[in-house]
Structure formats: structure tokens, C-alpha cells
């Protein structure tokens, strides 16, 4: 047990975070929105360290949704620039810390320098066995399901998939998270309380923890608080408590 009464034996296997509130953080300081995203990257560094310390196995961060293209060109290009700076500066440490990076989403549609930096990162970390760090990028839960159905139809057309062979395991294997466990805990800071098209399949039985802190102010202690709250919940998966 530590100061937040976390039981280290019952830390959620898969934590996902909707990093919200960067814009409001910047606005309250009379700064451009990109400054909020920059401060948000600092919070990411700390949360990764804390996840490793606690033994979290899978961490998924919502970095850019399929809907975020509606933002100004300046903001969108600012986010991708930050992503490039982050992966380039962090690559050595990610490799040394045995972190395996995965992208959830159609990242081939993002600016080419970001795509290249990410591919380098995926390649350099692919054999790592520690924390699985999923970056949800150009990600949308509905888009992911459409993509999975397209793959299934294509397999059926080739004659390698019959309707009877379609079950939950098959659908799961067609998701961007193939081979990874479902999400146990979804954390949304910034006071908003909605799912925003995030991990619709994987989060079917996730516990939600909503917090008032804005993402750039999110600390390792906030992660601990969310986990402590998760551990107080009774997860029944549609059944009844034993
Ligand atoms: C949501 O806050 C945040 C985003 C849409 C972008 C998050 C991206 C980063 C922190 C940088 C890149 C990521 C990585 C993995 C290095 P908001 O802008 O919607 O905030 P608001 O609701 O206050 O306007």
C-alpha cells in the first residue's frame, strides 16, 4: 500500500486516458492552445513513469481523434509537431525502459514527418516486453469498427471467413488493439463526462473515473487517485457480487 492506498497486486492491467483540458489550461493563462498541448506532453512523461512504477501493463492515451481534424490548421500541425519532438527526444528512453509503442488508428493519413518518426519508434520498440504504450492517433472507435468490418468482408470474399466463424474473439483480433486485453479503467480529466468515440469495443466493461483537473496539471498522484477509486469499485461484468 502507498499514500493513496493502492493495492499493488490489483493495479488495472489496461488504463486508458482521454487527455482533455489542454485548450482550457492555455486559455486561462492567455496562451495559444498549442502551449496547452505542449504542457500536456510533460504530463504524459510523468504518467508513463508512474505507470511503470506501479506495474501497469497497457497504457492507452488519446492523442488525436478522427474528429480533431476539424480544428484549425495551426493547432493540428502544432499537435503533430509536438508528437514528432516527443517521439524523437524520448525514443532512447523508451527503448531503455523496455516500453513497446503501438499506434491505434489510421496513422498513414498523418503528416509524413510524424508518420516517419512513429514508424521508427514502432520498429525500435517492437521487441520490448515492458509497458505497452498505445498512442491513439487519428483514432475513432466507430472508424475502428468500420475498419474491422471491412477486413472481415474482405476475408469472406477470399473464402477464408464464414459467418459462423465470426465471434467476439474474431472481432477482437481485427481491432487495432489485437492481442491486448480489454480496458479496465478509463480516466477523463477536465470535468467532462463522455466517451468521445474512444475504445468503444475495448471499453465495454471499463470503469470510468472523471476528474476535475485539466490534463496539463495531471500528476502521478492523480493517476494514483484514479487507481485507488477503481479499486473501490465492485466489477460485476453483468453478473452479481460473490
Ligand atoms: C484535448 O484537449 C487534447 C488533444 C486533442 C491533444 C492531445 C495531444 C497531446 C498532448 C500532444 C501529442 C501527444 C503525444 C502522445 C506526444 P483539448 O484541446 O480538447 O482541450 P479543451 O477541451 O480544454 O479545449
GROMACS .gro file of C-alpha atoms and ligand atoms in nm:
model
  266
    1UNK     CA    1   0.000   0.000   0.000
    2UNK     CA    2   0.119   0.358  -0.058
    3UNK     CA    3  -0.016   0.702   0.035
    4UNK     CA    4  -0.318   0.661  -0.195
    5UNK     CA    5  -0.392   0.315  -0.060
    6UNK     CA    6  -0.324   0.144  -0.389
    7UNK     CA    7  -0.310  -0.232  -0.371
    8UNK     CA    8  -0.016  -0.305  -0.600
    9UNK     CA    9  -0.147  -0.656  -0.662
   10UNK     CA   10  -0.471  -0.520  -0.808
   11UNK     CA   11  -0.346  -0.246  -1.035
   12UNK     CA   12  -0.561  -0.231  -1.353
   13UNK     CA   13  -0.392  -0.416  -1.638
   14UNK     CA   14  -0.506  -0.170  -1.904
   15UNK     CA   15  -0.558   0.200  -1.835
   16UNK     CA   16  -0.678   0.445  -2.099
   17UNK     CA   17  -0.681   0.822  -2.067
   18UNK     CA   18  -0.870   1.091  -2.258
   19UNK     CA   19  -0.619   1.374  -2.223
   20UNK     CA   20  -0.867   1.661  -2.208
   21UNK     CA   21  -0.841   2.024  -2.100
   22UNK     CA   22  -0.524   2.141  -2.276
   23UNK     CA   23  -0.708   2.424  -2.451
   24UNK     CA   24  -0.873   2.550  -2.132
   25UNK     CA   25  -0.541   2.530  -1.947
   26UNK     CA   26  -0.381   2.752  -2.213
   27UNK     CA   27  -0.678   2.990  -2.231
   28UNK     CA   28  -0.672   3.053  -1.858
   29UNK     CA   29  -0.309   3.164  -1.897
   30UNK     CA   30  -0.374   3.377  -2.211
   31UNK     CA   31  -0.154   3.137  -2.408
   32UNK     CA   32  -0.213   2.979  -2.752
   33UNK     CA   33  -0.384   2.638  -2.746
   34UNK     CA   34  -0.061   2.473  -2.862
   35UNK     CA   35   0.103   2.580  -2.534
   36UNK     CA   36  -0.159   2.369  -2.358
   37UNK     CA   37  -0.073   2.066  -2.572
   38UNK     CA   38   0.297   2.125  -2.502
   39UNK     CA   39   0.231   2.126  -2.129
   40UNK     CA   40   0.021   1.813  -2.185
   41UNK     CA   41   0.325   1.630  -2.320
   42UNK     CA   42   0.502   1.690  -1.986
   43UNK     CA   43   0.209   1.523  -1.810
   44UNK     CA   44   0.245   1.225  -2.048
   45UNK     CA   45   0.610   1.177  -1.945
   46UNK     CA   46   0.517   1.165  -1.577
   47UNK     CA   47   0.219   0.935  -1.628
   48UNK     CA   48   0.431   0.685  -1.822
   49UNK     CA   49   0.689   0.679  -1.540
   50UNK     CA   50   0.421   0.631  -1.277
   51UNK     CA   51   0.252   0.356  -1.481
   52UNK     CA   52   0.581   0.172  -1.500
   53UNK     CA   53   0.642   0.217  -1.129
   54UNK     CA   54   0.301   0.070  -1.047
   55UNK     CA   55   0.332  -0.218  -1.292
   56UNK     CA   56   0.052  -0.114  -1.532
   57UNK     CA   57   0.088  -0.339  -1.838
   58UNK     CA   58  -0.103  -0.139  -2.103
   59UNK     CA   59  -0.148   0.237  -2.121
   60UNK     CA   60  -0.354   0.394  -2.400
   61UNK     CA   61  -0.355   0.771  -2.449
   62UNK     CA   62  -0.600   0.952  -2.678
   63UNK     CA   63  -0.370   1.190  -2.865
   64UNK     CA   64  -0.575   1.279  -3.175
   65UNK     CA   65  -0.922   1.171  -3.278
   66UNK     CA   66  -1.071   1.129  -3.625
   67UNK     CA   67  -1.281   1.434  -3.534
   68UNK     CA   68  -0.985   1.654  -3.431
   69UNK     CA   69  -0.918   1.740  -3.798
   70UNK     CA   70  -1.199   1.996  -3.755
   71UNK     CA   71  -0.958   2.216  -3.555
   72UNK     CA   72  -0.752   2.496  -3.711
   73UNK     CA   73  -0.457   2.403  -3.931
   74UNK     CA   74  -0.226   2.577  -3.682
   75UNK     CA   75  -0.350   2.366  -3.392
   76UNK     CA   76  -0.345   2.038  -3.587
   77UNK     CA   77   0.006   2.095  -3.719
   78UNK     CA   78   0.116   2.205  -3.370
   79UNK     CA   79  -0.005   1.875  -3.222
   80UNK     CA   80   0.180   1.669  -3.485
   81UNK     CA   81   0.497   1.877  -3.436
   82UNK     CA   82   0.481   1.803  -3.065
   83UNK     CA   83   0.435   1.436  -3.139
   84UNK     CA   84   0.747   1.433  -3.360
   85UNK     CA   85   0.951   1.618  -3.096
   86UNK     CA   86   0.824   1.384  -2.827
   87UNK     CA   87   0.896   1.054  -3.003
   88UNK     CA   88   1.235   1.172  -3.128
   89UNK     CA   89   1.352   1.301  -2.791
   90UNK     CA   90   1.205   1.012  -2.595
   91UNK     CA   91   1.300   0.721  -2.820
   92UNK     CA   92   1.622   0.632  -2.637
   93UNK     CA   93   1.450   0.631  -2.300
   94UNK     CA   94   1.151   0.431  -2.428
   95UNK     CA   95   1.388   0.167  -2.566
   96UNK     CA   96   1.598   0.161  -2.247
   97UNK     CA   97   1.285   0.131  -2.034
   98UNK     CA   98   1.159  -0.165  -2.237
   99UNK     CA   99   0.843   0.024  -2.349
  100UNK     CA  100   0.668  -0.111  -2.658
  101UNK     CA  101   0.490   0.161  -2.856
  102UNK     CA  102   0.185   0.088  -3.072
  103UNK     CA  103  -0.036   0.325  -3.268
  104UNK     CA  104  -0.412   0.277  -3.262
  105UNK     CA  105  -0.572   0.442  -3.563
  106UNK     CA  106  -0.501   0.513  -3.924
  107UNK     CA  107  -0.170   0.690  -3.882
  108UNK     CA  108  -0.083   0.669  -4.251
  109UNK     CA  109  -0.302   0.976  -4.306
  110UNK     CA  110  -0.100   1.199  -4.076
  111UNK     CA  111   0.180   1.439  -4.185
  112UNK     CA  112   0.469   1.240  -4.332
  113UNK     CA  113   0.737   1.353  -4.083
  114UNK     CA  114   0.514   1.233  -3.798
  115UNK     CA  115   0.449   0.905  -3.980
  116UNK     CA  116   0.823   0.851  -4.030
  117UNK     CA  117   0.911   0.927  -3.666
  118UNK     CA  118   0.638   0.695  -3.548
  119UNK     CA  119   0.745   0.412  -3.776
  120UNK     CA  120   1.099   0.447  -3.642
  121UNK     CA  121   0.964   0.430  -3.287
  122UNK     CA  122   0.743   0.128  -3.357
  123UNK     CA  123   1.033  -0.054  -3.518
  124UNK     CA  124   1.283   0.033  -3.242
  125UNK     CA  125   1.050  -0.078  -2.964
  126UNK     CA  126   0.877  -0.374  -3.131
  127UNK     CA  127   1.062  -0.642  -2.935
  128UNK     CA  128   1.026  -0.471  -2.598
  129UNK     CA  129   0.832  -0.659  -2.333
  130UNK     CA  130   0.758  -0.393  -2.070
  131UNK     CA  131   0.482  -0.133  -2.066
  132UNK     CA  132   0.269  -0.137  -2.382
  133UNK     CA  133   0.216   0.228  -2.469
  134UNK     CA  134  -0.067   0.273  -2.720
  135UNK     CA  135  -0.095   0.614  -2.884
  136UNK     CA  136  -0.447   0.659  -3.021
  137UNK     CA  137  -0.382   0.878  -3.322
  138UNK     CA  138  -0.630   0.964  -3.594
  139UNK     CA  139  -0.838   0.724  -3.388
  140UNK     CA  140  -1.214   0.688  -3.365
  141UNK     CA  141  -1.400   0.396  -3.211
  142UNK     CA  142  -1.661   0.391  -3.487
  143UNK     CA  143  -1.394   0.414  -3.754
  144UNK     CA  144  -1.211   0.122  -3.591
  145UNK     CA  145  -1.527  -0.092  -3.606
  146UNK     CA  146  -1.586   0.004  -3.971
  147UNK     CA  147  -1.225  -0.090  -4.046
  148UNK     CA  148  -1.272  -0.428  -3.873
  149UNK     CA  149  -1.591  -0.500  -4.072
  150UNK     CA  150  -1.412  -0.410  -4.396
  151UNK     CA  151  -1.138  -0.660  -4.312
  152UNK     CA  152  -1.393  -0.928  -4.227
  153UNK     CA  153  -1.579  -0.874  -4.557
  154UNK     CA  154  -1.254  -0.895  -4.743
  155UNK     CA  155  -1.164  -1.226  -4.571
  156UNK     CA  156  -1.511  -1.359  -4.651
  157UNK     CA  157  -1.469  -1.262  -5.013
  158UNK     CA  158  -1.140  -1.453  -5.026
  159UNK     CA  159  -1.327  -1.753  -4.884
  160UNK     CA  160  -1.128  -1.761  -4.558
  161UNK     CA  161  -1.410  -1.646  -4.331
  162UNK     CA  162  -1.762  -1.785  -4.290
  163UNK     CA  163  -2.045  -1.616  -4.091
  164UNK     CA  164  -2.031  -1.900  -3.833
  165UNK     CA  165  -1.663  -1.825  -3.766
  166UNK     CA  166  -1.742  -1.466  -3.664
  167UNK     CA  167  -1.735  -1.443  -3.285
  168UNK     CA  168  -1.609  -1.192  -3.027
  169UNK     CA  169  -1.254  -1.328  -3.043
  170UNK     CA  170  -1.251  -1.284  -3.421
  171UNK     CA  171  -1.378  -0.926  -3.400
  172UNK     CA  172  -1.127  -0.853  -3.124
  173UNK     CA  173  -0.846  -0.975  -3.348
  174UNK     CA  174  -0.948  -0.722  -3.613
  175UNK     CA  175  -0.925  -0.424  -3.378
  176UNK     CA  176  -0.616  -0.201  -3.358
  177UNK     CA  177  -0.560  -0.349  -3.011
  178UNK     CA  178  -0.546  -0.710  -3.139
  179UNK     CA  179  -0.381  -0.933  -2.881
  180UNK     CA  180  -0.418  -0.680  -2.599
  181UNK     CA  181  -0.654  -0.716  -2.302
  182UNK     CA  182  -0.973  -0.509  -2.270
  183UNK     CA  183  -0.958  -0.172  -2.097
  184UNK     CA  184  -1.015  -0.184  -1.720
  185UNK     CA  185  -1.011   0.185  -1.640
  186UNK     CA  186  -1.084   0.494  -1.849
  187UNK     CA  187  -0.978   0.822  -1.693
  188UNK     CA  188  -1.112   1.152  -1.823
  189UNK     CA  189  -0.977   1.468  -1.665
  190UNK     CA  190  -1.106   1.823  -1.720
  191UNK     CA  191  -1.456   1.775  -1.577
  192UNK     CA  192  -1.614   1.643  -1.900
  193UNK     CA  193  -1.808   1.320  -1.868
  194UNK     CA  194  -1.841   1.147  -2.203
  195UNK     CA  195  -1.672   0.874  -2.408
  196UNK     CA  196  -1.597   1.081  -2.724
  197UNK     CA  197  -1.571   0.782  -2.958
  198UNK     CA  198  -1.287   0.626  -2.755
  199UNK     CA  199  -1.231   0.248  -2.733
  200UNK     CA  200  -1.600   0.163  -2.786
  201UNK     CA  201  -1.524  -0.210  -2.821
  202UNK     CA  202  -1.239  -0.244  -2.573
  203UNK     CA  203  -1.405  -0.036  -2.302
  204UNK     CA  204  -1.729  -0.238  -2.287
  205UNK     CA  205  -1.674  -0.311  -1.915
  206UNK     CA  206  -1.428  -0.036  -1.826
  207UNK     CA  207  -1.472   0.159  -1.506
  208UNK     CA  208  -1.482   0.536  -1.561
  209UNK     CA  209  -1.310   0.786  -1.338
  210UNK     CA  210  -1.383   1.151  -1.418
  211UNK     CA  211  -1.158   1.410  -1.260
  212UNK     CA  212  -1.174   1.789  -1.245
  213UNK     CA  213  -0.804   1.850  -1.306
  214UNK     CA  214  -0.703   1.976  -1.655
  215UNK     CA  215  -0.468   1.738  -1.838
  216UNK     CA  216  -0.153   1.960  -1.823
  217UNK     CA  217  -0.195   1.972  -1.443
  218UNK     CA  218  -0.246   1.595  -1.416
  219UNK     CA  219   0.018   1.447  -1.182
  220UNK     CA  220   0.132   1.095  -1.094
  221UNK     CA  221  -0.069   1.146  -0.773
  222UNK     CA  222  -0.385   1.194  -0.985
  223UNK     CA  223  -0.316   0.863  -1.156
  224UNK     CA  224  -0.279   0.703  -0.813
  225UNK     CA  225  -0.608   0.861  -0.701
  226UNK     CA  226  -0.789   0.725  -1.008
  227UNK     CA  227  -0.648   0.377  -0.947
  228UNK     CA  228  -0.748   0.391  -0.579
  229UNK     CA  229  -1.102   0.485  -0.689
  230UNK     CA  230  -1.101   0.196  -0.940
  231UNK     CA  231  -1.002  -0.042  -0.661
  232UNK     CA  232  -1.301   0.067  -0.452
  233UNK     CA  233  -1.544  -0.029  -0.732
  234UNK     CA  234  -1.720  -0.364  -0.749
  235UNK     CA  235  -1.681  -0.500  -1.104
  236UNK     CA  236  -1.952  -0.749  -1.186
  237UNK     CA  237  -1.937  -0.776  -1.567
  238UNK     CA  238  -2.313  -0.821  -1.577
  239UNK     CA  239  -2.312  -1.083  -1.302
  240UNK     CA  240  -2.363  -1.041  -0.929
  241UNK     CA  241  -2.115  -0.990  -0.645
  242UNK     CA  242  -1.977  -1.307  -0.498
  243LIG     C1  243  -0.753   1.755  -2.572
  243LIG     O1  244  -0.759   1.882  -2.510
  243LIG     C2  245  -0.618   1.727  -2.624
  243LIG     C3  246  -0.587   1.699  -2.754
  243LIG     C4  247  -0.688   1.694  -2.860
  243LIG     C5  248  -0.447   1.677  -2.799
  243LIG     C6  249  -0.359   1.595  -2.709
  243LIG     C7  250  -0.224   1.587  -2.767
  243LIG     C8  251  -0.106   1.599  -2.699
  243LIG     C9  252  -0.099   1.618  -2.553
  243LIG    C10  253   0.026   1.601  -2.772
  243LIG    C11  254   0.072   1.487  -2.854
  243LIG    C12  255   0.064   1.351  -2.799
  243LIG    C13  256   0.168   1.264  -2.769
  243LIG    C14  257   0.136   1.119  -2.745
  243LIG    C15  258   0.309   1.304  -2.754
  243LIG     P1  259  -0.848   1.998  -2.576
  243LIG     O2  260  -0.762   2.073  -2.672
  243LIG     O3  261  -0.972   1.939  -2.635
  243LIG     O4  262  -0.882   2.085  -2.451
  243LIG     P2  263  -1.011   2.178  -2.428
  243LIG     O5  264  -1.129   2.086  -2.417
  243LIG     O6  265  -0.980   2.248  -2.298
  243LIG     O7  266  -1.021   2.272  -2.543
   0.00000   0.00000   0.00000
